[in-house]
């Protein structure tokens, strides 16, 4: 750094005695120049400020729609022998006033749509491109539309009440700069042809093609490429309105166009079951978290999926399918968006009370990235949908999002966990709310949702198959929950398989860590279809018991599962039943120290995943997996497997380790595969000397303490899932404040006493033989497990796992995360005859959430004659 002595000015002289610049005698010319420069600088500054102010003002357009009129509206009935055609001819006059002299307005992509509800007819649509309005002043814009539609009854002119909508983009310009774009939608309902307005005599000659010859009735129809003939779909610039039974309006959904936000769902007399406290882009949407290479942990950039390309894929009587796609341009989007394209699809079927959604994720040879999270979320009206159901024994009245915010809520050890200190509804006072208490294993996330008591209605997310989700059958995801309070706008909603709403999660690092983040190398292509999921809505009468809504939702789920794979998705990326095949076989297990003969692997998991090591499926997040459970004879059918190359994996409760069939399985269309008998020989070298726990990949059988009474979720009191209570990690330290737990293999009971270490006794030790210690972990979070025999710390461990895991299952109240199996050789010479002490030390402990969960431990003697 420079010294602190005063420096002489760059120009001029310095008076070192007075310690200041020396006065100089200036000439008039010098002063004149200096003044001139100052004036110029000031003038430039003022100009700059004026420009800045005007640009600022330009950013806040003063713009008003003064009037909307429909002065001309004529109707014509055309009667033929075979058909009745209704035609309309209308003008829409739009008067606007721009009061901002700094701003010019441009109307882009205007669309007018006229519909007549009772016929659910699409009566007309017109497009006006780029009508420009000058800055400041009144402008009038006339939009005209003609339309005709076939109907099955006579219509009196007086009965015709039209709904009109005009939509488009208003673009505001300040000079050449576009400052803002506002999408707009103006709708006018129930407009009748007004008396006094001149209308053509009726019936008028059809403004449609002349009456066709009887043998060509098709000509009377709209051209086949028209998508609106008798359609249930109304297209406007901003919204798509999907109606199931438009004539009585049972279910109607609005989806913003081209973004693809579900902004409104009308059902059972509820104007909008989605949360209208939230802006339109925060009610029903897809989002992802994506991480450029080098991003640490499970972090990334949050990206809500905002489609920019809209397409009507299908618009038929019985089915509507819409696409809201976000394309990717590797040049202009580089580093700004996830390097992939996402096509959000929404489908409605006739007579079906719900909306199907699926997403096609695809990438070409683009930049590398990882995707820690992908989901579809729905946020429901927080004041109406308050009862949440995720399972028969996991359902409860829920607090509202406001309860989670200070001062009503008090954040606990992490922001997701909140103690409700002053909830709006006092019944929740003193309870903990934490979305992780409502997570579930993928195999169990089939239906979950929310119930509204008045009018009694349910909103359910049904996932008929988890083939597209990451991490296999026991990967845990969030389900319905109450939303976080950290956002400016908080919400309650229902998402498909994850957060405080109805969520469906497809990919997440929860209960698994970074290892479950799909990562794509530069240039690596990918195509994956998430879904379809089904957002199902049901209702009962006020007299009925609301539990019927859940019962009905489960029934619906079963019937959807039976329909899998769905036949309706229009995308070829979703293979239909005839493009998939079945894989069958019989699964056996043989542990020669347990039974003489192999035995059927009953009720066991068996599945196909991408080729890899045994157990690799639990870390796979890019591919499809197909899992099932065997029957009591070990027989299995994996139905409807997609074409591809797989390995066959499995595991059997009661046995440690992972099964992988030695022959890879290639699936091609039309060829069912019978793998015959497959045999799992779990790791085993010698007879069991002692064991602790049950090998089932969970720590459920061990002692789970009661929660601190300050942090209770009443749902999990006297509940088999008591491990879901908050703060149990603190209980361990409270229960064993000083000394480690000591477990005696002979005397202790692992359901009560097991937590940390155990004592064992061997009657005979073969000092030249090798014993095998097997430690199966159900979870690990930034841990290092060291194993010592008979010599406590600081002597060196006989085995260490090294730093493992980041599944965070302790903090998130899981009873397992990823499965880890360690097979450790123990030399007989290290064992004592009689008492032996095994020290199991988890050495990493910066945060209370670090730690491991045990699944099972076993010491095997040296190989001897098996059973
Ligand atoms: C759908 O949008 C139309 C036009 O804006 C509106 O009138 C209707 O109430 C909306 N329906 C729902 C369910 O949000
Ligand atoms: C309510 O449910 C019944 C079937 O249980 C169905 O027929 C009816 O259409 C539903 N009502 C609405 C408004 O969806
Ligand atoms: C509603 O049904 C549930 C479950 O079947 C039952 O426990 C409850 O008592 C019933 N409520 C009423 C009011 O009948
Ligand atoms: C596969 O099995 C299902 C029943 O699980 C059956 O409906 C389907 O027809 C079978 N597919 C083939 C190709 O055999
Ligand atoms: C399966 O397919 C892969 C790649 O498509 C190929 O390398 C392998 O040889 C095939 N295996 C069998 C058993 O057909
Ligand atoms: C453990 O039990 C076995 C028999 O069940 C007995 O032989 C042995 O002495 C016991 N060891 C201890 C330390 O109690
Ligand atoms: C083994 O250790 C236990 C507990 O420390 C003790 O009670 C027992 O007497 C010991 N047995 C032998 C044979 O040393």
Tab-separated table of N, CA, C and O in Angstrom, residues 717-761:
chain	number	residue	atom	x	y	z
A	717	UNK	N	-47.859	-39.455	17.502
A	717	UNK	CA	-47.908	-39.999	18.860
A	717	UNK	C	-48.616	-41.350	18.767
A	717	UNK	O	-49.649	-41.464	18.100
A	718	UNK	N	-48.070	-42.361	19.407
A	718	UNK	CA	-48.620	-43.727	19.312
A	718	UNK	C	-48.793	-44.166	17.865
A	718	UNK	O	-49.854	-44.635	17.466
A	719	UNK	N	-47.779	-43.965	17.108
A	719	UNK	CA	-47.858	-44.220	15.677
A	719	UNK	C	-46.673	-45.095	15.287
A	719	UNK	O	-45.585	-44.936	15.843
A	720	UNK	N	-46.860	-46.019	14.350
A	720	UNK	CA	-45.701	-46.843	13.960
A	720	UNK	C	-44.546	-46.009	13.405
A	720	UNK	O	-43.400	-46.441	13.471
A	721	UNK	N	-44.848	-44.840	12.880
A	721	UNK	CA	-43.780	-43.993	12.335
A	721	UNK	C	-43.297	-42.973	13.363
A	721	UNK	O	-43.084	-41.808	13.040
A	722	UNK	N	-43.106	-43.408	14.586
A	722	UNK	CA	-42.693	-42.455	15.616
A	722	UNK	C	-41.347	-41.809	15.295
A	722	UNK	O	-41.021	-40.738	15.800
A	723	UNK	N	-40.579	-42.435	14.413
A	723	UNK	CA	-39.292	-41.846	14.024
A	723	UNK	C	-39.457	-40.534	13.275
A	723	UNK	O	-38.489	-39.825	13.035
A	724	UNK	N	-40.679	-40.193	12.883
A	724	UNK	CA	-40.877	-38.944	12.142
A	724	UNK	C	-40.996	-37.720	13.043
A	724	UNK	O	-41.193	-36.604	12.567
A	725	UNK	N	-40.912	-37.915	14.351
A	725	UNK	CA	-40.969	-36.763	15.243
A	725	UNK	C	-39.708	-35.921	15.098
A	725	UNK	O	-38.623	-36.425	14.803
A	726	UNK	N	-39.879	-34.656	15.406
A	726	UNK	CA	-38.772	-33.717	15.308
A	726	UNK	C	-37.810	-33.857	16.487
A	726	UNK	O	-38.247	-34.073	17.615
A	727	UNK	N	-36.531	-33.698	16.194
A	727	UNK	CA	-35.547	-33.486	17.258
A	727	UNK	C	-35.057	-34.733	17.960
A	727	UNK	O	-34.438	-34.640	19.015
A	728	UNK	N	-35.316	-35.907	17.385
A	728	UNK	CA	-34.899	-37.131	18.079
A	728	UNK	C	-33.381	-37.205	18.227
A	728	UNK	O	-32.873	-37.847	19.142
A	729	UNK	N	-32.674	-36.555	17.303
A	729	UNK	CA	-31.210	-36.583	17.391
A	729	UNK	C	-30.731	-35.969	18.702
A	729	UNK	O	-29.694	-36.341	19.217
A	730	UNK	N	-31.506	-35.031	19.248
A	730	UNK	CA	-31.111	-34.463	20.540
A	730	UNK	C	-31.391	-35.446	21.668
A	730	UNK	O	-30.719	-35.440	22.688
A	731	UNK	N	-32.395	-36.276	21.475
A	731	UNK	CA	-32.774	-37.219	22.532
A	731	UNK	C	-31.637	-38.194	22.825
A	731	UNK	O	-31.443	-38.588	23.969
A	732	UNK	N	-30.917	-38.570	21.794
A	732	UNK	CA	-29.844	-39.534	22.033
A	732	UNK	C	-28.817	-38.958	22.999
A	732	UNK	O	-28.411	-39.616	23.953
A	733	UNK	N	-28.459	-37.712	22.744
A	733	UNK	CA	-27.481	-37.089	23.640
A	733	UNK	C	-28.069	-36.934	25.041
A	733	UNK	O	-27.362	-37.058	26.040
A	734	UNK	N	-29.381	-36.664	25.113
A	734	UNK	CA	-29.994	-36.519	26.435
A	734	UNK	C	-30.048	-37.864	27.160
A	734	UNK	O	-29.882	-37.937	28.371
A	735	UNK	N	-30.264	-38.926	26.402
A	735	UNK	CA	-30.367	-40.241	27.031
A	735	UNK	C	-29.007	-40.782	27.460
A	735	UNK	O	-28.903	-41.524	28.426
A	736	UNK	N	-27.978	-40.451	26.706
A	736	UNK	CA	-26.627	-40.949	27.029
A	736	UNK	C	-25.695	-39.756	27.142
A	736	UNK	O	-24.830	-39.551	26.290
A	737	UNK	N	-25.878	-38.950	28.176
A	737	UNK	CA	-25.126	-37.695	28.236
A	737	UNK	C	-23.626	-37.911	28.353
A	737	UNK	O	-22.854	-37.159	27.781
A	738	UNK	N	-23.198	-38.934	29.099
A	738	UNK	CA	-21.762	-39.061	29.327
A	738	UNK	C	-21.172	-40.277	28.626
A	738	UNK	O	-20.296	-40.179	27.812
A	739	UNK	N	-21.731	-41.425	28.956
A	739	UNK	CA	-21.110	-42.655	28.477
A	739	UNK	C	-21.826	-43.164	27.243
A	739	UNK	O	-23.016	-42.969	27.074
A	740	UNK	N	-21.070	-43.831	26.430
A	740	UNK	CA	-21.675	-44.461	25.274
A	740	UNK	C	-22.569	-45.591	25.729
A	740	UNK	O	-22.329	-46.224	26.750
A	741	UNK	N	-23.561	-45.816	24.922
A	741	UNK	CA	-24.424	-46.957	25.176
A	741	UNK	C	-23.597	-48.234	25.073
A	741	UNK	O	-22.745	-48.361	24.204
A	742	UNK	N	-23.846	-49.157	25.980
A	742	UNK	CA	-23.150	-50.443	25.941
A	742	UNK	C	-24.178	-51.518	25.644
A	742	UNK	O	-25.207	-51.610	26.304
A	743	UNK	N	-23.886	-52.258	24.618
A	743	UNK	CA	-24.842	-53.273	24.199
A	743	UNK	C	-24.222	-54.643	24.418
A	743	UNK	O	-23.129	-54.933	23.951
A	744	UNK	N	-24.919	-55.489	25.160
A	744	UNK	CA	-24.427	-56.837	25.417
A	744	UNK	C	-25.184	-57.789	24.517
A	744	UNK	O	-26.401	-57.890	24.596
A	745	UNK	N	-24.444	-58.425	23.656
A	745	UNK	CA	-25.089	-59.289	22.675
A	745	UNK	C	-25.938	-60.351	23.349
A	745	UNK	O	-26.980	-60.753	22.856
A	746	UNK	N	-25.495	-60.807	24.526
A	746	UNK	CA	-26.258	-61.840	25.213
A	746	UNK	C	-27.495	-61.277	25.879
A	746	UNK	O	-28.554	-61.893	25.849
A	747	UNK	N	-27.341	-60.131	26.503
A	747	UNK	CA	-28.378	-59.688	27.427
A	747	UNK	C	-29.245	-58.554	26.892
A	747	UNK	O	-30.358	-58.359	27.360
A	748	UNK	N	-28.727	-57.827	25.941
A	748	UNK	CA	-29.459	-56.631	25.543
A	748	UNK	C	-30.513	-56.962	24.497
A	748	UNK	O	-30.474	-57.983	23.827
A	749	UNK	N	-31.446	-56.016	24.393
A	749	UNK	CA	-32.536	-56.168	23.440
A	749	UNK	C	-32.416	-54.989	22.467
A	749	UNK	O	-32.503	-53.834	22.882
A	750	UNK	N	-32.182	-55.305	21.214
A	750	UNK	CA	-31.885	-54.195	20.303
A	750	UNK	C	-33.074	-53.256	20.121
A	750	UNK	O	-32.923	-52.112	19.752
A	751	UNK	N	-34.300	-53.755	20.386
A	751	UNK	CA	-35.432	-52.847	20.227
A	751	UNK	C	-35.442	-51.791	21.324
A	751	UNK	O	-36.058	-50.751	21.188
A	752	UNK	N	-34.704	-52.075	22.425
A	752	UNK	CA	-34.675	-51.101	23.516
A	752	UNK	C	-33.294	-50.504	23.698
A	752	UNK	O	-33.161	-49.334	24.022
A	753	UNK	N	-32.279	-51.309	23.511
A	753	UNK	CA	-30.961	-50.899	23.966
A	753	UNK	C	-29.988	-50.500	22.869
A	753	UNK	O	-28.929	-49.988	23.164
A	754	UNK	N	-30.314	-50.803	21.641
A	754	UNK	CA	-29.291	-50.581	20.631
A	754	UNK	C	-29.209	-49.141	20.214
A	754	UNK	O	-30.160	-48.534	19.826
A	755	UNK	N	-28.046	-48.619	20.311
A	755	UNK	CA	-27.793	-47.402	19.598
A	755	UNK	C	-26.359	-47.346	19.120
A	755	UNK	O	-26.093	-47.125	17.967
A	756	UNK	N	-25.397	-47.612	19.948
A	756	UNK	CA	-24.056	-47.170	19.610
A	756	UNK	C	-22.961	-48.241	19.610
A	756	UNK	O	-22.165	-48.296	18.693
A	757	UNK	N	-22.865	-49.046	20.604
A	757	UNK	CA	-21.768	-50.023	20.656
A	757	UNK	C	-22.272	-51.289	21.323
A	757	UNK	O	-23.337	-51.289	21.909
A	758	UNK	N	-21.502	-52.340	21.223
A	758	UNK	CA	-21.988	-53.555	21.860
A	758	UNK	C	-20.831	-54.421	22.362
A	758	UNK	O	-19.718	-54.338	21.887
A	759	UNK	N	-21.138	-55.238	23.359
A	759	UNK	CA	-20.155	-56.129	23.980
A	759	UNK	C	-20.458	-57.539	23.515
A	759	UNK	O	-21.606	-57.914	23.359
A	760	UNK	N	-19.434	-58.293	23.289
A	760	UNK	CA	-19.717	-59.641	22.814
A	760	UNK	C	-18.806	-60.659	23.471
A	760	UNK	O	-17.744	-60.319	23.980
A	761	UNK	N	-19.240	-61.910	23.493
A	761	UNK	CA	-18.462	-62.960	24.146
A	761	UNK	C	-18.278	-64.139	23.206
A	761	UNK	O	-19.217	-64.575	22.564
